[in-house]
Structures are given as C-alpha cells and as structure tokens.
Short mmCIF file of N, CA and C in Angstrom, two decimals:
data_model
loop_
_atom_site.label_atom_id
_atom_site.label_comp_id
_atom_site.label_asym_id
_atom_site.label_seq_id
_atom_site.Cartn_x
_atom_site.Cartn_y
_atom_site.Cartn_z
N UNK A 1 0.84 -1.19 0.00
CA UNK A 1 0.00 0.00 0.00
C UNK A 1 0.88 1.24 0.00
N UNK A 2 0.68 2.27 -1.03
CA UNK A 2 0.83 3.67 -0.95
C UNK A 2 0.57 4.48 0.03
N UNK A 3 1.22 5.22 0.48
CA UNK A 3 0.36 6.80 1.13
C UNK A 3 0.03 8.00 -0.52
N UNK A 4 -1.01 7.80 -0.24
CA UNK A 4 -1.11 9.06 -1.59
C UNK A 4 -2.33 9.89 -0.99
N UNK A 5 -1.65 10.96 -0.25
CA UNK A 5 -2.87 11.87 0.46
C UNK A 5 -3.44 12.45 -1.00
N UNK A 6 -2.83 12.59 -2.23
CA UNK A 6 -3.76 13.64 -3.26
C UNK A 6 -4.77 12.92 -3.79
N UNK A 7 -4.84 11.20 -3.71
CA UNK A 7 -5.79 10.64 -4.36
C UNK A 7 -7.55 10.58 -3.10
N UNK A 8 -6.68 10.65 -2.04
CA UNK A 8 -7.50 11.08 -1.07
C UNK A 8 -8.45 12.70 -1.06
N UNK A 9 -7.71 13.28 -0.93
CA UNK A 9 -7.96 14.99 -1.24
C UNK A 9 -9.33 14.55 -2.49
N UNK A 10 -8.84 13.86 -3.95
CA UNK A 10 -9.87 13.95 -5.14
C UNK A 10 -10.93 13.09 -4.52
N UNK A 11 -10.71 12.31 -3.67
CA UNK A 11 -11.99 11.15 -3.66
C UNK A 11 -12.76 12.16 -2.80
N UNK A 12 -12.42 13.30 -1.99
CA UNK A 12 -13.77 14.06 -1.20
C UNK A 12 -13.76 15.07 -2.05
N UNK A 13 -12.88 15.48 -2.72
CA UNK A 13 -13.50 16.72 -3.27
C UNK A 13 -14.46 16.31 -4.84
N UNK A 14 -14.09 15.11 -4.98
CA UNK A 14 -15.34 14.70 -6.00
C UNK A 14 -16.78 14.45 -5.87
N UNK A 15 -17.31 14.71 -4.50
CA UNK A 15 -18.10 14.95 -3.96
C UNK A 15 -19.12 16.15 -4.77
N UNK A 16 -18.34 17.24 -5.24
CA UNK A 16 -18.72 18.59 -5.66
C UNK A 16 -19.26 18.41 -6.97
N UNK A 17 -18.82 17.12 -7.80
CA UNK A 17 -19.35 17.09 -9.05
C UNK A 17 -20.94 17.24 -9.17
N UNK A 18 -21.71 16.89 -7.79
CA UNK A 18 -23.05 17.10 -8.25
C UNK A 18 -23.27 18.53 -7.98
N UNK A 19 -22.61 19.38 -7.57
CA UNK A 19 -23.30 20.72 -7.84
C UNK A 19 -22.65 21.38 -9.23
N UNK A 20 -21.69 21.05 -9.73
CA UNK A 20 -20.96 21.26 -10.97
C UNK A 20 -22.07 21.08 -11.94
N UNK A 21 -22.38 19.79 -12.30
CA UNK A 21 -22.47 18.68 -13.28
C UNK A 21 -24.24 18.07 -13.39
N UNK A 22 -24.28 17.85 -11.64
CA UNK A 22 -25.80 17.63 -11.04
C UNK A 22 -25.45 16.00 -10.93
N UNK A 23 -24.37 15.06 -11.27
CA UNK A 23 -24.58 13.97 -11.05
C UNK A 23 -22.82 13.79 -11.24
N UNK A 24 -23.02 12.60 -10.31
CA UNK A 24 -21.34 12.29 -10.19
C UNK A 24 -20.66 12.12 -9.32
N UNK A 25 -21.11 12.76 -7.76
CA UNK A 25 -21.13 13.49 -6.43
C UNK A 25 -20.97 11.45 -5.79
N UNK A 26 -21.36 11.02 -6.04
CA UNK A 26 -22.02 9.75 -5.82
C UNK A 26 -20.86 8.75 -6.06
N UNK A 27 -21.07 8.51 -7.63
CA UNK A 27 -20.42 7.65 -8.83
C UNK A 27 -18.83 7.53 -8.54
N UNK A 28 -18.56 8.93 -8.74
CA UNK A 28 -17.02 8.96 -9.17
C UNK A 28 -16.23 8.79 -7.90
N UNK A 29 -16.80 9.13 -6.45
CA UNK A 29 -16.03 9.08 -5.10
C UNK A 29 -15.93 7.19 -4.57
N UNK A 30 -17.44 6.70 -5.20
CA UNK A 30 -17.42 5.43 -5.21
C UNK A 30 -16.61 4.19 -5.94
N UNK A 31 -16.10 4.60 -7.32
CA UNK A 31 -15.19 3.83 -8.41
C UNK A 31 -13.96 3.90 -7.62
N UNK A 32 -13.60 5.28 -7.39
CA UNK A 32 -12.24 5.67 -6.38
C UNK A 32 -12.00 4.81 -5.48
N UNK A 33 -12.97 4.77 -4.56
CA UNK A 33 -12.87 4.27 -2.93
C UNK A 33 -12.55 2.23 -3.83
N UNK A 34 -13.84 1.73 -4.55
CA UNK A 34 -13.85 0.58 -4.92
C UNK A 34 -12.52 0.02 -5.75
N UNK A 35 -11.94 0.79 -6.58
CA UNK A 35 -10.56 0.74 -7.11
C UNK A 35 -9.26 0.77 -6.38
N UNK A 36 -9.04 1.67 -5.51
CA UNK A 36 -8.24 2.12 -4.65
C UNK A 36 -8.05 2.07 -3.16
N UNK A 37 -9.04 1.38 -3.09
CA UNK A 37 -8.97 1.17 -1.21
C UNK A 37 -7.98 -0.26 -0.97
N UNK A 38 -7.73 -1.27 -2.07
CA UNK A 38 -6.23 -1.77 -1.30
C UNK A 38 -5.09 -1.40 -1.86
N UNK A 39 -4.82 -0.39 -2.42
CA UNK A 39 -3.80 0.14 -3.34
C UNK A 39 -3.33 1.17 -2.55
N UNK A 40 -4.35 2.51 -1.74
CA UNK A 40 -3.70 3.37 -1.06
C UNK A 40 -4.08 3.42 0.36
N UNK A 41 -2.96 3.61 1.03
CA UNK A 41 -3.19 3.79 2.63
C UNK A 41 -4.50 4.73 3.02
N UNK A 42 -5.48 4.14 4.01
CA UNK A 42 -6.37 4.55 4.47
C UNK A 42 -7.81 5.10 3.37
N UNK A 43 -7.58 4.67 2.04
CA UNK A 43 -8.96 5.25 1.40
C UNK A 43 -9.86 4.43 1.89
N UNK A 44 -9.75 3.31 2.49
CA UNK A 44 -10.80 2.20 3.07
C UNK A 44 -11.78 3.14 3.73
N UNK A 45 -11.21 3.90 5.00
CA UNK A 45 -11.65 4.39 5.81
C UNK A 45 -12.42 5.64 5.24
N UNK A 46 -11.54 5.88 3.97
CA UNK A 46 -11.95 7.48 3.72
C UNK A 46 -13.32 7.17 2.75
N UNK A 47 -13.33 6.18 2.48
CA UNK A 47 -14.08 5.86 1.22
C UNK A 47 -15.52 5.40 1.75
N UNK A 48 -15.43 5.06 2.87
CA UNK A 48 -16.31 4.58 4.12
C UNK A 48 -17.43 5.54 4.21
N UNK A 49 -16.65 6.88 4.73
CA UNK A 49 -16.97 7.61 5.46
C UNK A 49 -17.77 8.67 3.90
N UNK A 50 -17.18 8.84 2.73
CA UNK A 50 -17.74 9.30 2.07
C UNK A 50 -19.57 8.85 1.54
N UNK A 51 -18.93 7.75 1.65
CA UNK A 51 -20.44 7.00 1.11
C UNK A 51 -21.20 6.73 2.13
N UNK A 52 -20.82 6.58 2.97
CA UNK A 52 -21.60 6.96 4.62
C UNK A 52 -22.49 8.38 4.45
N UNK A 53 -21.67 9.14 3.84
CA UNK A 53 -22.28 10.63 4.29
C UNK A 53 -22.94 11.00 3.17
N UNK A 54 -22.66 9.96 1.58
CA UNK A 54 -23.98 10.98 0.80
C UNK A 54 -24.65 9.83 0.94
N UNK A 55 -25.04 8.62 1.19
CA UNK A 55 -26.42 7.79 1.41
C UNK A 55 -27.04 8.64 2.37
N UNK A 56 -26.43 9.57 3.81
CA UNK A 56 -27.31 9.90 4.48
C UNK A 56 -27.97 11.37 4.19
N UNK A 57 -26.94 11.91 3.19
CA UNK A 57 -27.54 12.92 2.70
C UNK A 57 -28.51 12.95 1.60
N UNK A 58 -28.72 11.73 1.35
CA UNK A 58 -29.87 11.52 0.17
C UNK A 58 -31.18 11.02 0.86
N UNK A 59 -31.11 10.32 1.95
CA UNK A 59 -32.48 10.18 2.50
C UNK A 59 -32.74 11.25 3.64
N UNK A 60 -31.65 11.99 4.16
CA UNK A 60 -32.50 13.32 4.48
C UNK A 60 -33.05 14.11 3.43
N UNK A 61 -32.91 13.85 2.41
CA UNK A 61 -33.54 15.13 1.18
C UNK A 61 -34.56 14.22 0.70
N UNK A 62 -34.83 13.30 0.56
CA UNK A 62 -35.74 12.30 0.15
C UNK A 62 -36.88 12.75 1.63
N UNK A 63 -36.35 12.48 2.80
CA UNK A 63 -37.73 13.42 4.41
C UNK A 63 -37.65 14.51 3.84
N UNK A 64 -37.03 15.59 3.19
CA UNK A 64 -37.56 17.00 3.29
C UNK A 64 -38.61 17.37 1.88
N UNK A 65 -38.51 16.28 0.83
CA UNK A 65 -39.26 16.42 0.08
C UNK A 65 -40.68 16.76 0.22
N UNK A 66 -41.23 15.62 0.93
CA UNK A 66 -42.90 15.48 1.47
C UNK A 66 -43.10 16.56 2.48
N UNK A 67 -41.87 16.93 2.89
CA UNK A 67 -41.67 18.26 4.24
C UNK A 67 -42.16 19.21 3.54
N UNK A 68 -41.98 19.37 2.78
CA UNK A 68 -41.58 21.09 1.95
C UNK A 68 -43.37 21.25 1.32
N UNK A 69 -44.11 19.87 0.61
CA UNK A 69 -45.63 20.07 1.04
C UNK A 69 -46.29 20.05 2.01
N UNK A 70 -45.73 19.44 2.83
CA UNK A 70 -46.99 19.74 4.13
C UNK A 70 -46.38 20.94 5.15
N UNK A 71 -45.38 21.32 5.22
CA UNK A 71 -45.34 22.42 6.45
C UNK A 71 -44.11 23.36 5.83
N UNK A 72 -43.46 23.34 4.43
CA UNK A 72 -43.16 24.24 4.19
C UNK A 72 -41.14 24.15 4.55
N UNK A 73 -40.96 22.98 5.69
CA UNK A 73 -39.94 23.26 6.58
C UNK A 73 -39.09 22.12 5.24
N UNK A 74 -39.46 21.72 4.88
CA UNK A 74 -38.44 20.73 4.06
C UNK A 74 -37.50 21.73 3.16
N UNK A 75 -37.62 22.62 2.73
CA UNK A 75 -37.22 23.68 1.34
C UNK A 75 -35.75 24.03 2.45
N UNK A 76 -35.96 24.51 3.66
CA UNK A 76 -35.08 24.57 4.63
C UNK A 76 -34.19 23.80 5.04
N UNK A 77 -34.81 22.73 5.21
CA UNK A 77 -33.77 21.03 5.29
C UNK A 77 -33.14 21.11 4.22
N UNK A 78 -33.89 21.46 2.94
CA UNK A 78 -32.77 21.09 1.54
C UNK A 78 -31.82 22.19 1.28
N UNK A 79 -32.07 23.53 1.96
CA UNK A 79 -30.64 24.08 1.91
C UNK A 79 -29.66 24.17 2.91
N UNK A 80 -30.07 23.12 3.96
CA UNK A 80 -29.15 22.85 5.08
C UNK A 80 -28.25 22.01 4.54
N UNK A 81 -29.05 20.72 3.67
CA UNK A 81 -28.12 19.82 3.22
C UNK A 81 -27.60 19.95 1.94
N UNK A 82 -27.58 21.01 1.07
CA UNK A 82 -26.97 21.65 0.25
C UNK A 82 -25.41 22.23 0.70
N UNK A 83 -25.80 23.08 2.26
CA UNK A 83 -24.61 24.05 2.32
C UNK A 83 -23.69 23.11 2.96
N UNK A 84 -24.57 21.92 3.58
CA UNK A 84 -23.29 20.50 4.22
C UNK A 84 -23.04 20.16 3.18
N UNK A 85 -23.36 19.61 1.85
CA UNK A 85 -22.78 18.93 0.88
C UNK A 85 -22.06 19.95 0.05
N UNK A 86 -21.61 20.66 0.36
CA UNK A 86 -20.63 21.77 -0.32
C UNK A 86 -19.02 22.20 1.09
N UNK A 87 -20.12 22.62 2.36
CA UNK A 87 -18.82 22.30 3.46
C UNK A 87 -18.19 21.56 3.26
N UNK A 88 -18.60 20.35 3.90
CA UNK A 88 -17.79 18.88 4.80
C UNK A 88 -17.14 18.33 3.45
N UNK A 89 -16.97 18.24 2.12
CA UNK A 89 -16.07 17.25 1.46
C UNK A 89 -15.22 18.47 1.25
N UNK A 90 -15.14 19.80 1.71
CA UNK A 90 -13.88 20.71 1.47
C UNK A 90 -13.05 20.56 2.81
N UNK A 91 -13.91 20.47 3.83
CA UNK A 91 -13.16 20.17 4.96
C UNK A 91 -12.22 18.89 5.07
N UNK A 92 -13.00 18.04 5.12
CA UNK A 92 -12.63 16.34 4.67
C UNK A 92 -11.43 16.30 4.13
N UNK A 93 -11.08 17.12 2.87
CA UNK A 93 -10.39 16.96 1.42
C UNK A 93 -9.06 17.72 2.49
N UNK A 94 -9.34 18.62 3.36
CA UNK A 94 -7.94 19.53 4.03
C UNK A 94 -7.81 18.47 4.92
N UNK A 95 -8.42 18.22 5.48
CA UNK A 95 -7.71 16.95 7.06
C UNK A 95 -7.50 16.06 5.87
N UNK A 96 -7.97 15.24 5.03
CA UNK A 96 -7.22 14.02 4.51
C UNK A 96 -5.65 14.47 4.12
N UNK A 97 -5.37 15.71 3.62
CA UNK A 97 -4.21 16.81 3.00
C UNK A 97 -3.05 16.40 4.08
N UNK A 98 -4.12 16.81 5.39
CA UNK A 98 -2.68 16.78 6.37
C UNK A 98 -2.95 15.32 7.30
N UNK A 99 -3.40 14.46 6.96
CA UNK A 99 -3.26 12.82 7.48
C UNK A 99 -4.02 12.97 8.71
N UNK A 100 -5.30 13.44 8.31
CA UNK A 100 -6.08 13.28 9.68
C UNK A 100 -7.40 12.64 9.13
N UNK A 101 -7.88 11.98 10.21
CA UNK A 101 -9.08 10.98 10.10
C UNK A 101 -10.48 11.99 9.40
N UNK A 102 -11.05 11.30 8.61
CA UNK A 102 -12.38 11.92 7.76
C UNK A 102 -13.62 11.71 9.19
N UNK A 103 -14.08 13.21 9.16
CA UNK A 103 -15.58 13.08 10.10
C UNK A 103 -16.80 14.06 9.29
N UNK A 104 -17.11 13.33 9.14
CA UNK A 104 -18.92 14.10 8.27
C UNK A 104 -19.80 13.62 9.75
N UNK A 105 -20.53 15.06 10.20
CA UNK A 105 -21.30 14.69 11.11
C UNK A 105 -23.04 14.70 10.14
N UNK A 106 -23.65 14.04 11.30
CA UNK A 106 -25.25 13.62 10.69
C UNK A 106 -25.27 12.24 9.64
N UNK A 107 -24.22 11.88 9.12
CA UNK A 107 -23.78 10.81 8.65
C UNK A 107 -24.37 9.51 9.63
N UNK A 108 -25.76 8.33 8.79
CA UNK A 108 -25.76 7.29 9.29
C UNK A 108 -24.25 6.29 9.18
N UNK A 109 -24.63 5.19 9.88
CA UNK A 109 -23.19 4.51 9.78
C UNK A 109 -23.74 3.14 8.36
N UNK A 110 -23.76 3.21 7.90
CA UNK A 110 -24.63 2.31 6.73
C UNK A 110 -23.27 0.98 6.75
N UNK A 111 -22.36 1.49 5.98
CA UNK A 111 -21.11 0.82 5.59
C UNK A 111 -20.42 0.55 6.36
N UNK A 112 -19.73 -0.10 7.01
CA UNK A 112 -19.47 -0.17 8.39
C UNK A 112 -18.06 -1.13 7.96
#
C-alpha cells in the first residue's frame, strides 16, 4: 500500500461534481474508494466515510421532500443539506491533506 494523500484529497473533493455537473457526487467518489482502497493507505476508511455521508444525505432530502408540502420546513432542510454537501467534502479533502481521520457529522453509519 501507498500513502497518496492527493488521491485522497480527489476522492472528497469529487463529492462537488453534483453541484458542478448535477450527477457524479455519488459515482465517481465510489469507483475511487472501490478501485483504490487496497492500493492506497487509508482510502478504506476514507471511502467509508464518504459513502456513509452521501447515502445519508440523500435520505435526508428524500424526508424533506414530502416536508416542503406539508409544512413548508423541508425547502429549509434542503438548503441545510446543500450548504453541508458543499462544506464537509472541502473540509474532509484539508484533514485528509494533512493525514487526519475523515468526520462528516449527521452521517448514518450504513457501511461499516
């Protein structure tokens, strides 16, 4: 196994492709993690934690949908989890930079 913090750095900051692109955010952090997690030191973990955090960011926006008709509060949820899915994989992408452990909070633990 490699240390390659830059392939780390791309696997969270590829995260961003769905506000770029609208799709990709998903796909491309997942091929990474599935390709590269016994090749480079720690993407196991990092790759974990990515797909940990957009499965849980897709079924909170999947609750705020039906939210946003009945009380209005969902439209709110979806730009909470907009401005997290634009934060946390820039944050992520700097601690992976300097060899520190990936934390996305609100993240279920799905992948374990």
């Amino acid at each position: 196994m490699r240390d390659d913090k830059s392939v780390l750095v791309i696997t969270h900051l590829s995260q961003l492709l769905d506000l770029v692109t609208g799709f990709g955010g998903f796909i491309v952090p997942l091929i990474l993690w599935l390709t590269q997690r016994e090749r480079v030191l720690a993407m196991d973990e990092h790759g974990k934690s990515i797909m940990n955090f957009q499965i849980s960011m897709f079924i909170y926006a999947l609750i705020c949908i039906p939210l946003t008709f009945l009380f209005g509060l969902g439209a709110l949820g979806l730009v909470v989890i907009g401005v997290l899915c634009f934060i946390f994989p820039i944050i992520n992408a700097v601690k992976a930079d300097k060899g520190e452990r990936p934390s996305y909070p609100f993240s279920i633990q799905i992948i374990k």
